[in-house]
């Protein structure tokens, strides 16, 4: 099966050119100023449109069981929504397993979750929920199985202490894996939270007030220093929400420490005024939304290169689930936002079309950099001969208003309801197959393949700076 995409502006992280692109057998076959191809070949006219590598979203939680609830998107509805938002690869953060379980336990569980369901290619980050010799010894076998990054939590039920953090980061580093961390100071949050709850202050605004940005920034600074102490282990901070944390990361970067950071559209474009709304429960997530001056700080990082990736942290609990479980009490509300379908267009509209970032930087943030950091480059994140034909076509002249009714996830609301985006997604191809076409999902469950990711590659990772 061949597809010729003609007359588009092909954008990669390192440049763009008006070229034709030929897809053959699921791969990018060739690019040239003008390509003429003998039939049979389907032709798509992309005049006036950007033709870009499909999005790589390295932070989702599909089908996650948090103990109080299971998220409402599984690997079918979640990847269907991703596909309709121009994302062609996801790397999902596994949830916690039973107490004391092995690393491979959750890998097997997640293979079962995703098999026959995923529409797009997928992989998983391992999760380290306790530390002992068996877990540490198992890390190299996980890397061999294609799991070359792991998540550590500094808060929640399975938070690691400093001793555990040091040991794990050392082992991950020597096994060729990247450490990713959810950084929040658990003790500080616990104190605040207990104070509010005992005073009967349980409205959604107290969710944000119980986790001030210093909780996150402190944990970022501590983790950076522990990573250095663990033999200069490479470190990736997830879902950065504030400017102070970014400043600590800039200091580390200036000292040539191997650290990278992700933010999410909600921390760039939503703010803590959401907690004053009548539907504030929709915006409970951790870290919480911050004020607009932090939005501005993060945009500076997106523009100046100190933020490396943009992911979604898609973790959807419906409004029905939120209300039923919490009764309006923040401390009982499941955390997380849907958004896997909205990432590319939000950043395209609010980043590229406003003139804040170039199209190349857009591709770096949404596709090339995550592929480089997480062992998928150059199969993913690049339009070049031999790369997977994972492609999104964006029309900058059209306008899209986000309405949940038109989205493809399984939630019952969107935090982006009513957002107006300059630009529209026209088509998504995954390994050469058309899976989204002008508003309609055209893929099918089970098309996505598990991606056995390569070990962390310092040379690729250092190519994320721009
Ligand atoms: Mn998190
Ligand atoms: Mn998360």
Coordinates of C-alpha atoms and ligand atoms in Angstrom, one line a residue:
X1 CA 0.0 0.0 0.0
X2 CA 1.4 3.4 -1.0
X3 CA 0.3 6.9 -0.2
X4 CA 1.8 10.0 -1.7
X5 CA 1.4 13.2 0.3
X6 CA 1.9 16.1 -2.1
X7 CA 2.5 19.9 -1.8
X8 CA 2.7 20.0 2.0
X9 CA 5.3 21.7 4.2
X10 CA 7.3 18.9 5.8
X11 CA 8.4 19.8 9.3
X12 CA 11.1 18.1 11.3
X13 CA 12.7 19.3 14.5
X14 CA 15.8 20.4 12.6
X15 CA 14.2 22.1 9.6
X16 CA 11.3 22.3 7.1
X17 CA 10.8 22.3 3.4
X18 CA 8.0 22.1 0.9
X19 CA 8.3 18.5 -0.3
X20 CA 6.3 15.5 -1.4
X21 CA 6.4 12.4 0.8
X22 CA 5.9 8.8 -0.2
X23 CA 4.7 6.2 2.2
X24 CA 5.3 2.5 1.4
X25 CA 4.8 -0.5 3.6
X26 CA 4.2 1.6 6.6
X27 CA 7.4 3.5 6.4
X28 CA 8.5 6.8 4.9
X29 CA 10.0 5.7 1.6
X30 CA 11.3 9.0 0.3
X31 CA 11.0 12.8 0.2
X32 CA 11.6 15.0 -2.7
X33 CA 10.7 18.4 -4.1
X34 CA 8.4 16.7 -6.6
X35 CA 7.5 13.0 -6.7
X36 CA 5.5 11.3 -9.4
X37 CA 4.5 7.7 -8.6
X38 CA 3.0 5.0 -10.8
X39 CA -0.4 3.7 -9.7
X40 CA -1.6 2.0 -7.6
X41 CA -1.0 4.9 -5.2
X42 CA -3.4 7.0 -3.2
X43 CA -2.6 10.7 -3.4
X44 CA -3.3 13.3 -0.8
X45 CA -3.0 17.0 -1.6
X46 CA -1.6 18.8 1.5
X47 CA -1.3 22.2 -0.1
X48 CA -1.2 25.0 2.5
X49 CA -0.8 22.4 5.3
X50 CA 1.9 21.3 7.6
X51 CA 3.0 17.6 7.4
X52 CA 4.6 16.6 10.7
X53 CA 5.8 13.6 12.6
X54 CA 2.9 12.1 14.6
X55 CA 2.8 13.1 18.2
X56 CA 4.6 11.1 20.9
X57 CA 2.8 11.5 24.2
X58 CA 5.1 10.0 26.9
X59 CA 2.7 10.6 29.8
X60 CA -0.7 8.9 29.8
X61 CA -2.5 6.7 32.3
X62 CA -5.0 4.5 30.5
X63 CA -7.1 1.9 32.4
X64 CA -5.3 2.9 35.6
X65 CA -6.6 1.6 38.9
X66 CA -5.8 4.1 41.6
X67 CA -7.3 2.1 44.4
X68 CA -10.4 4.3 44.7
X69 CA -11.4 4.2 41.0
X70 CA -10.4 3.0 37.6
X71 CA -9.9 5.7 35.0
X72 CA -12.7 5.8 32.3
X73 CA -10.4 5.5 29.3
X74 CA -8.8 2.1 28.5
X75 CA -6.2 1.4 25.8
X76 CA -8.9 1.5 23.1
X77 CA -10.7 4.7 23.9
X78 CA -7.5 6.4 25.1
X79 CA -5.5 5.6 22.0
X80 CA -8.5 6.4 19.7
X81 CA -8.6 9.8 21.3
X82 CA -4.9 10.2 20.9
X83 CA -5.1 9.2 17.2
X84 CA -7.8 11.8 16.6
X85 CA -5.6 14.4 18.2
X86 CA -2.6 13.6 15.9
X87 CA -0.7 11.5 18.4
X88 CA 0.6 8.2 17.0
X89 CA 2.7 6.9 20.0
X90 CA 2.0 6.8 23.7
X91 CA 4.2 5.7 26.6
X92 CA 1.9 5.0 29.5
X93 CA 2.9 5.2 33.1
X94 CA 1.9 2.0 34.8
X95 CA -0.2 2.1 37.9
X96 CA 0.9 0.5 41.2
X97 CA 0.4 -3.3 41.6
X98 CA -0.3 -5.4 44.7
X99 CA 2.0 -4.7 47.6
X100 CA 5.4 -6.4 47.1
X101 CA 4.8 -7.3 43.5
X102 CA 7.7 -7.7 41.1
X103 CA 8.5 -5.3 38.3
X104 CA 7.4 -7.8 35.7
X105 CA 4.1 -8.3 37.4
X106 CA 2.8 -4.9 36.3
X107 CA 4.4 -5.3 32.8
X108 CA 2.4 -8.4 32.2
X109 CA -0.8 -6.7 33.5
X110 CA -0.2 -3.8 31.1
X111 CA 0.5 -6.0 28.1
X112 CA -2.9 -7.6 28.8
X113 CA -4.5 -4.1 29.0
X114 CA -3.1 -2.9 25.7
X115 CA -3.1 -6.0 23.5
X116 CA -5.9 -6.1 20.9
X117 CA -7.0 -2.7 22.1
X118 CA -4.4 -0.1 21.1
X119 CA -5.0 1.8 17.9
X120 CA -1.5 3.3 17.9
X121 CA 1.9 2.1 18.9
X122 CA 2.6 2.0 22.6
X123 CA 5.0 1.3 25.3
X124 CA 5.1 1.6 29.1
X125 CA 7.3 3.2 31.8
X126 CA 8.0 0.8 34.6
X127 CA 7.0 1.8 38.2
X128 CA 9.1 1.2 41.3
X129 CA 6.9 1.0 44.3
X130 CA 9.2 -0.6 46.8
X131 CA 12.9 -1.3 46.8
X132 CA 14.7 -4.5 47.7
X133 CA 17.3 -6.7 46.0
X134 CA 14.8 -8.6 43.9
X135 CA 13.4 -5.3 42.4
X136 CA 16.9 -3.9 41.8
X137 CA 18.1 -7.1 40.2
X138 CA 15.1 -7.2 37.9
X139 CA 15.8 -3.8 36.4
X140 CA 18.2 -5.0 33.6
X141 CA 15.7 -7.7 32.5
X142 CA 13.0 -5.0 32.2
X143 CA 15.3 -2.9 30.1
X144 CA 16.0 -6.0 27.9
X145 CA 12.2 -6.3 27.6
X146 CA 12.0 -2.8 26.2
X147 CA 11.2 -0.9 29.3
X148 CA 14.0 1.7 29.4
X149 CA 12.4 4.2 31.8
X150 CA 10.9 4.0 35.2
X151 CA 8.7 6.2 37.4
X152 CA 9.5 7.0 41.0
X153 CA 7.0 8.8 43.2
X154 CA 8.0 11.1 46.1
X155 CA 4.4 11.3 47.3
X156 CA 1.3 9.0 47.4
X157 CA 1.1 5.5 48.9
X158 CA 4.4 4.2 47.4
X159 CA 6.6 7.2 47.9
X160 CA 10.3 6.4 48.0
X161 CA 12.6 7.9 50.7
X162 CA 16.0 9.4 49.9
X163 CA 17.9 6.1 50.6
X164 CA 15.7 4.3 48.2
X165 CA 15.9 7.0 45.6
X166 CA 19.7 6.9 45.6
X167 CA 19.8 3.2 45.3
X168 CA 17.2 3.0 42.5
X169 CA 18.7 5.9 40.5
X170 CA 22.2 4.2 40.6
X171 CA 20.7 0.9 39.4
X172 CA 18.6 2.5 36.6
X173 CA 21.6 4.5 35.4
X174 CA 23.9 1.4 35.2
X175 CA 21.1 -0.6 33.4
X176 CA 20.7 2.1 30.7
X177 CA 17.3 3.3 32.0
X178 CA 16.1 6.9 32.4
X179 CA 14.7 7.8 35.9
X180 CA 11.4 9.8 35.8
X181 CA 10.1 11.4 38.9
X182 CA 6.8 12.8 40.2
X183 CA 8.3 15.4 42.6
X184 CA 6.2 16.7 45.5
X185 CA 7.2 16.9 49.1
X186 CA 4.9 14.4 50.8
X187 CA 5.3 15.6 54.4
X188 CA 4.5 19.2 53.6
X189 CA 1.4 18.2 51.7
X190 CA 0.3 15.9 54.5
X191 CA 0.5 18.7 57.0
X192 CA -1.4 21.2 54.9
X193 CA -4.0 18.6 53.9
X194 CA -4.7 17.5 57.5
X195 CA -5.1 21.1 58.6
X196 CA -7.7 21.9 55.9
X197 CA -9.6 18.6 56.5
X198 CA -9.8 19.1 60.2
X199 CA -11.0 22.6 59.7
X200 CA -13.7 21.3 57.4
X201 CA -12.1 23.0 54.4
X202 CA -12.7 20.4 51.7
X203 CA -13.9 22.5 48.7
X204 CA -11.8 22.0 45.5
X205 CA -9.8 25.2 46.1
X206 CA -8.2 23.5 49.1
X207 CA -6.8 20.8 46.8
X208 CA -4.5 23.5 45.3
X209 CA -3.9 25.2 48.6
X210 CA -2.8 21.9 50.2
X211 CA 0.0 21.4 47.6
X212 CA 1.7 24.8 47.1
X213 CA 4.3 25.1 44.4
X214 CA 7.2 25.0 47.0
X215 CA 6.2 21.4 47.7
X216 CA 7.0 20.6 44.1
X217 CA 10.0 22.9 43.7
X218 CA 11.7 21.5 46.8
X219 CA 11.3 17.9 45.6
X220 CA 12.7 18.9 42.2
X221 CA 15.8 20.5 43.8
X222 CA 16.3 17.5 46.1
X223 CA 15.9 15.0 43.3
X224 CA 18.3 16.9 41.0
X225 CA 21.0 16.7 43.8
X226 CA 20.3 13.1 44.6
X227 CA 20.6 12.2 40.9
X228 CA 24.0 13.9 40.9
X229 CA 25.0 12.0 44.0
X230 CA 23.8 8.7 42.4
X231 CA 26.6 8.9 39.9
X232 CA 25.2 11.7 37.7
X233 CA 22.2 9.6 36.8
X234 CA 20.1 11.0 33.9
X235 CA 16.8 12.4 35.3
X236 CA 13.5 13.4 33.7
X237 CA 11.0 15.5 35.7
X238 CA 7.4 14.9 34.8
X239 CA 4.5 17.4 34.7
X240 CA 6.3 20.6 35.8
X241 CA 3.8 23.2 36.9
X242 CA 5.7 26.1 38.2
X243 CA 8.5 28.6 37.5
X244 CA 10.5 28.0 40.7
X245 CA 11.0 24.4 39.8
X246 CA 12.0 25.4 36.4
X247 CA 14.7 27.7 37.8
X248 CA 16.2 24.8 39.8
X249 CA 16.3 22.8 36.6
X250 CA 18.0 25.6 34.7
X251 CA 20.7 25.7 37.4
X252 CA 21.3 22.0 37.0
X253 CA 21.3 22.3 33.2
X254 CA 23.8 25.2 33.4
X255 CA 26.0 22.9 35.5
X256 CA 25.8 20.4 32.6
X257 CA 23.8 17.9 34.6
X258 CA 21.8 15.5 32.5
X259 CA 18.3 16.6 33.4
X260 CA 15.2 17.0 31.3
X261 CA 11.7 18.3 32.0
X262 CA 8.2 17.9 30.7
X263 CA 5.2 20.2 31.1
X264 CA 1.6 19.7 30.0
X265 CA -0.9 22.0 28.2
X266 CA -2.9 22.5 31.4
X267 CA 0.0 24.1 33.2
X268 CA 0.5 26.5 30.3
X269 CA -3.1 27.4 29.5
X270 CA -5.2 26.8 32.6
X271 CA -4.8 28.5 36.0
X272 CA -6.0 28.3 39.6
X273 CA -9.1 30.5 38.9
X274 CA -10.6 27.2 37.7
X275 CA -10.9 26.3 41.4
X276 CA -13.4 29.1 41.9
X277 CA -15.7 27.8 39.2
X278 CA -18.9 25.9 40.0
X279 CA -17.4 22.9 38.2
X280 CA -14.1 23.1 40.0
X281 CA -14.0 19.3 40.6
X282 CA -13.2 18.9 36.9
X283 CA -9.8 20.5 37.6
X284 CA -8.5 18.3 40.4
X285 CA -5.1 17.0 39.5
X286 CA -1.6 16.9 41.0
X287 CA 0.4 19.0 40.8
X288 CA -2.6 21.5 40.8
X289 CA -3.1 24.4 38.5
X290 CA -1.0 27.4 39.5
X291 CA -1.5 31.2 38.9
X292 CA -1.1 32.9 35.6
X293 CA 2.4 34.1 36.5
X294 CA 3.5 30.5 36.6
X295 CA 1.8 30.0 33.2
X296 CA 4.0 32.8 31.9
X297 CA 7.2 31.3 33.5
X298 CA 6.5 28.0 31.8
X299 CA 5.9 29.6 28.4
X300 CA 9.3 31.2 28.8
X301 CA 10.8 27.7 29.3
X302 CA 8.9 26.4 26.3
X303 CA 10.3 29.3 24.2
X304 CA 13.9 29.4 25.5
X305 CA 14.5 25.6 25.3
X306 CA 14.7 24.9 29.0
X307 CA 11.5 22.8 28.8
X308 CA 12.1 19.7 26.6
X309 CA 8.8 17.9 26.1
X310 CA 5.1 18.5 26.4
X311 CA 2.9 15.5 27.4
X312 CA -0.6 15.3 28.7
X313 CA -0.7 13.2 31.9
X314 CA -4.1 12.1 30.5
X315 CA -5.8 10.4 33.4
X316 CA -9.5 10.6 32.9
X317 CA -12.1 10.2 35.6
X318 CA -15.6 11.3 34.5
X319 CA -17.5 14.0 36.3
X320 CA -19.9 11.3 37.4
X321 CA -17.1 9.4 39.0
X322 CA -15.7 12.6 40.6
X323 CA -18.9 13.6 42.1
X324 CA -20.0 10.2 43.3
X325 CA -16.6 9.4 44.9
X326 CA -16.0 12.8 46.5
X327 CA -19.3 14.4 47.2
X328 CA -17.4 17.6 46.5
X329 CA -14.6 16.9 49.0
X330 CA -11.2 17.4 47.3
X331 CA -9.5 14.8 49.5
X332 CA -11.8 12.0 48.1
X333 CA -11.8 13.1 44.4
X334 CA -9.7 11.0 42.0
X335 CA -6.9 13.1 40.5
X336 CA -6.2 13.7 36.8
X337 CA -7.4 15.4 33.6
X338 CA -8.3 14.0 30.2
X339 CA -6.6 15.7 27.3
X340 CA -4.7 13.2 25.1
X341 CA -6.7 14.4 22.1
X342 CA -6.0 18.1 22.6
X343 CA -2.3 18.4 23.1
X344 CA -1.1 19.0 19.6
X345 CA -3.7 21.5 18.5
X346 CA -3.6 23.5 21.8
X347 CA 0.2 23.9 21.4
X348 CA 0.0 24.5 17.7
X349 CA -2.6 27.3 18.2
X350 CA -1.2 28.9 21.4
X351 CA 2.4 28.3 20.6
X352 CA 3.0 28.3 16.8
X353 CA 0.1 30.5 15.6
X354 CA 0.7 33.1 18.3
X355 CA 4.3 33.3 17.2
X356 CA 5.8 32.1 20.5
X357 CA 7.5 29.1 18.9
X358 CA 8.5 27.9 15.5
X359 CA 7.0 24.9 13.8
X360 CA 10.3 23.0 14.2
X361 CA 10.3 23.7 18.0
X362 CA 6.7 22.4 18.0
X363 CA 7.8 19.1 16.5
X364 CA 10.7 18.9 19.0
X365 CA 8.5 19.4 22.0
X366 CA 5.7 17.1 20.9
X367 CA 7.4 14.3 19.0
X368 CA 11.2 14.4 18.4
X369 CA 12.4 15.1 21.9
X370 CA 10.2 12.5 23.6
X371 CA 11.3 10.0 21.0
X372 CA 15.0 10.8 21.6
X373 CA 14.7 10.6 25.4
X374 CA 12.6 7.4 25.6
X375 CA 14.5 5.1 23.2
X376 CA 12.2 5.5 20.1
X377 CA 14.4 7.7 17.8
X378 CA 14.6 7.7 14.8
X379 CA 11.8 5.2 14.3
X380 CA 9.5 7.8 15.8
X381 CA 9.6 11.6 15.9
X382 CA 11.1 12.0 12.5
X383 CA 10.0 12.1 8.8
X384 CA 12.9 10.6 6.9
X385 CA 13.4 7.6 4.8
X386 CA 13.1 4.4 6.9
X387 CA 11.2 6.1 9.8
X388 CA 7.7 4.8 10.6
X389 CA 5.1 6.7 8.5
X390 CA 3.4 8.2 11.6
X391 CA 2.2 11.5 10.2
X392 CA -0.2 14.3 11.2
X393 CA -1.4 16.9 8.7
X394 CA -2.4 20.3 10.2
X395 CA -4.3 23.0 8.3
X396 CA -3.4 26.4 9.9
X397 CA -6.1 28.3 8.1
X398 CA -9.1 26.5 9.8
X399 CA -10.3 27.1 13.3
X400 CA -11.4 24.5 15.8
X401 CA -13.5 25.0 18.9
X402 CA -13.1 22.2 21.4
X403 CA -16.3 20.6 22.5
X404 CA -16.3 17.3 24.4
X405 CA -19.1 16.0 22.2
X406 CA -16.7 15.9 19.3
X407 CA -13.9 14.2 21.2
X408 CA -13.1 10.5 21.1
X409 CA -12.3 9.7 24.7
X410 CA -14.7 8.1 27.2
X411 CA -14.9 10.9 29.7
X412 CA -18.1 13.0 30.0
X413 CA -16.4 16.4 29.9
X414 CA -13.3 18.2 28.7
X415 CA -11.3 20.7 30.7
X416 CA -10.8 22.5 27.3
X417 CA -14.5 23.0 26.6
X418 CA -15.0 26.1 24.5
X419 CA -11.3 26.7 23.8
X420 CA -10.9 28.1 20.4
X421 CA -7.8 26.9 18.5
X422 CA -6.4 28.4 15.3
X423 CA -5.7 25.4 13.1
X424 CA -7.3 22.1 12.5
X425 CA -6.1 18.5 12.3
X426 CA -6.8 17.0 8.9
X427 CA -5.4 13.5 8.9
X428 CA -3.4 11.2 11.0
X429 CA -1.5 8.2 9.7
X430 CA -0.1 5.5 11.9
X431 CA 2.6 3.3 10.1
X432 CA 1.0 4.4 6.8
X433 CA -2.6 3.7 7.7
X434 CA -5.1 6.5 7.8
X435 CA -6.6 6.4 11.3
X436 CA -8.2 9.9 11.4
X437 CA -9.7 11.8 8.5
X438 CA -11.3 15.2 8.9
X439 CA -13.1 14.6 12.2
X440 CA -13.7 10.9 11.8
X441 CA -11.8 8.0 13.4
X442 CA -10.9 5.5 10.7
X443 CA -8.6 3.2 12.7
X444 CA -9.3 0.0 14.6
X445 CA -8.5 -1.6 17.9
X446 CA -5.4 -3.8 17.8
X447 CA -3.6 -2.0 15.1
X448 CA -1.1 -0.6 17.6
X449 CA 2.1 -2.5 18.3
X450 CA 4.1 -2.7 21.5
X451 CA 7.3 -0.7 21.1
X452 CA 10.3 -2.4 22.7
X453 CA 12.3 0.7 23.5
X454 CA 16.0 1.1 23.2
X455 CA 18.1 1.9 26.3
X456 CA 18.6 5.5 27.2
X457 CA 20.9 7.1 24.7
X458 CA 22.9 10.1 26.0
X459 CA 23.8 11.2 22.5
X460 CA 20.2 11.3 21.3
X461 CA 19.1 12.9 24.6
X462 CA 21.7 15.7 24.3
X463 CA 20.2 16.5 20.9
X464 CA 17.0 17.8 22.5
X465 CA 18.4 21.2 23.3
X466 CA 17.5 24.0 20.9
Ligands
LIG1 MN1 2.0 12.5 38.7
LIG2 MN1 0.8 11.0 35.8

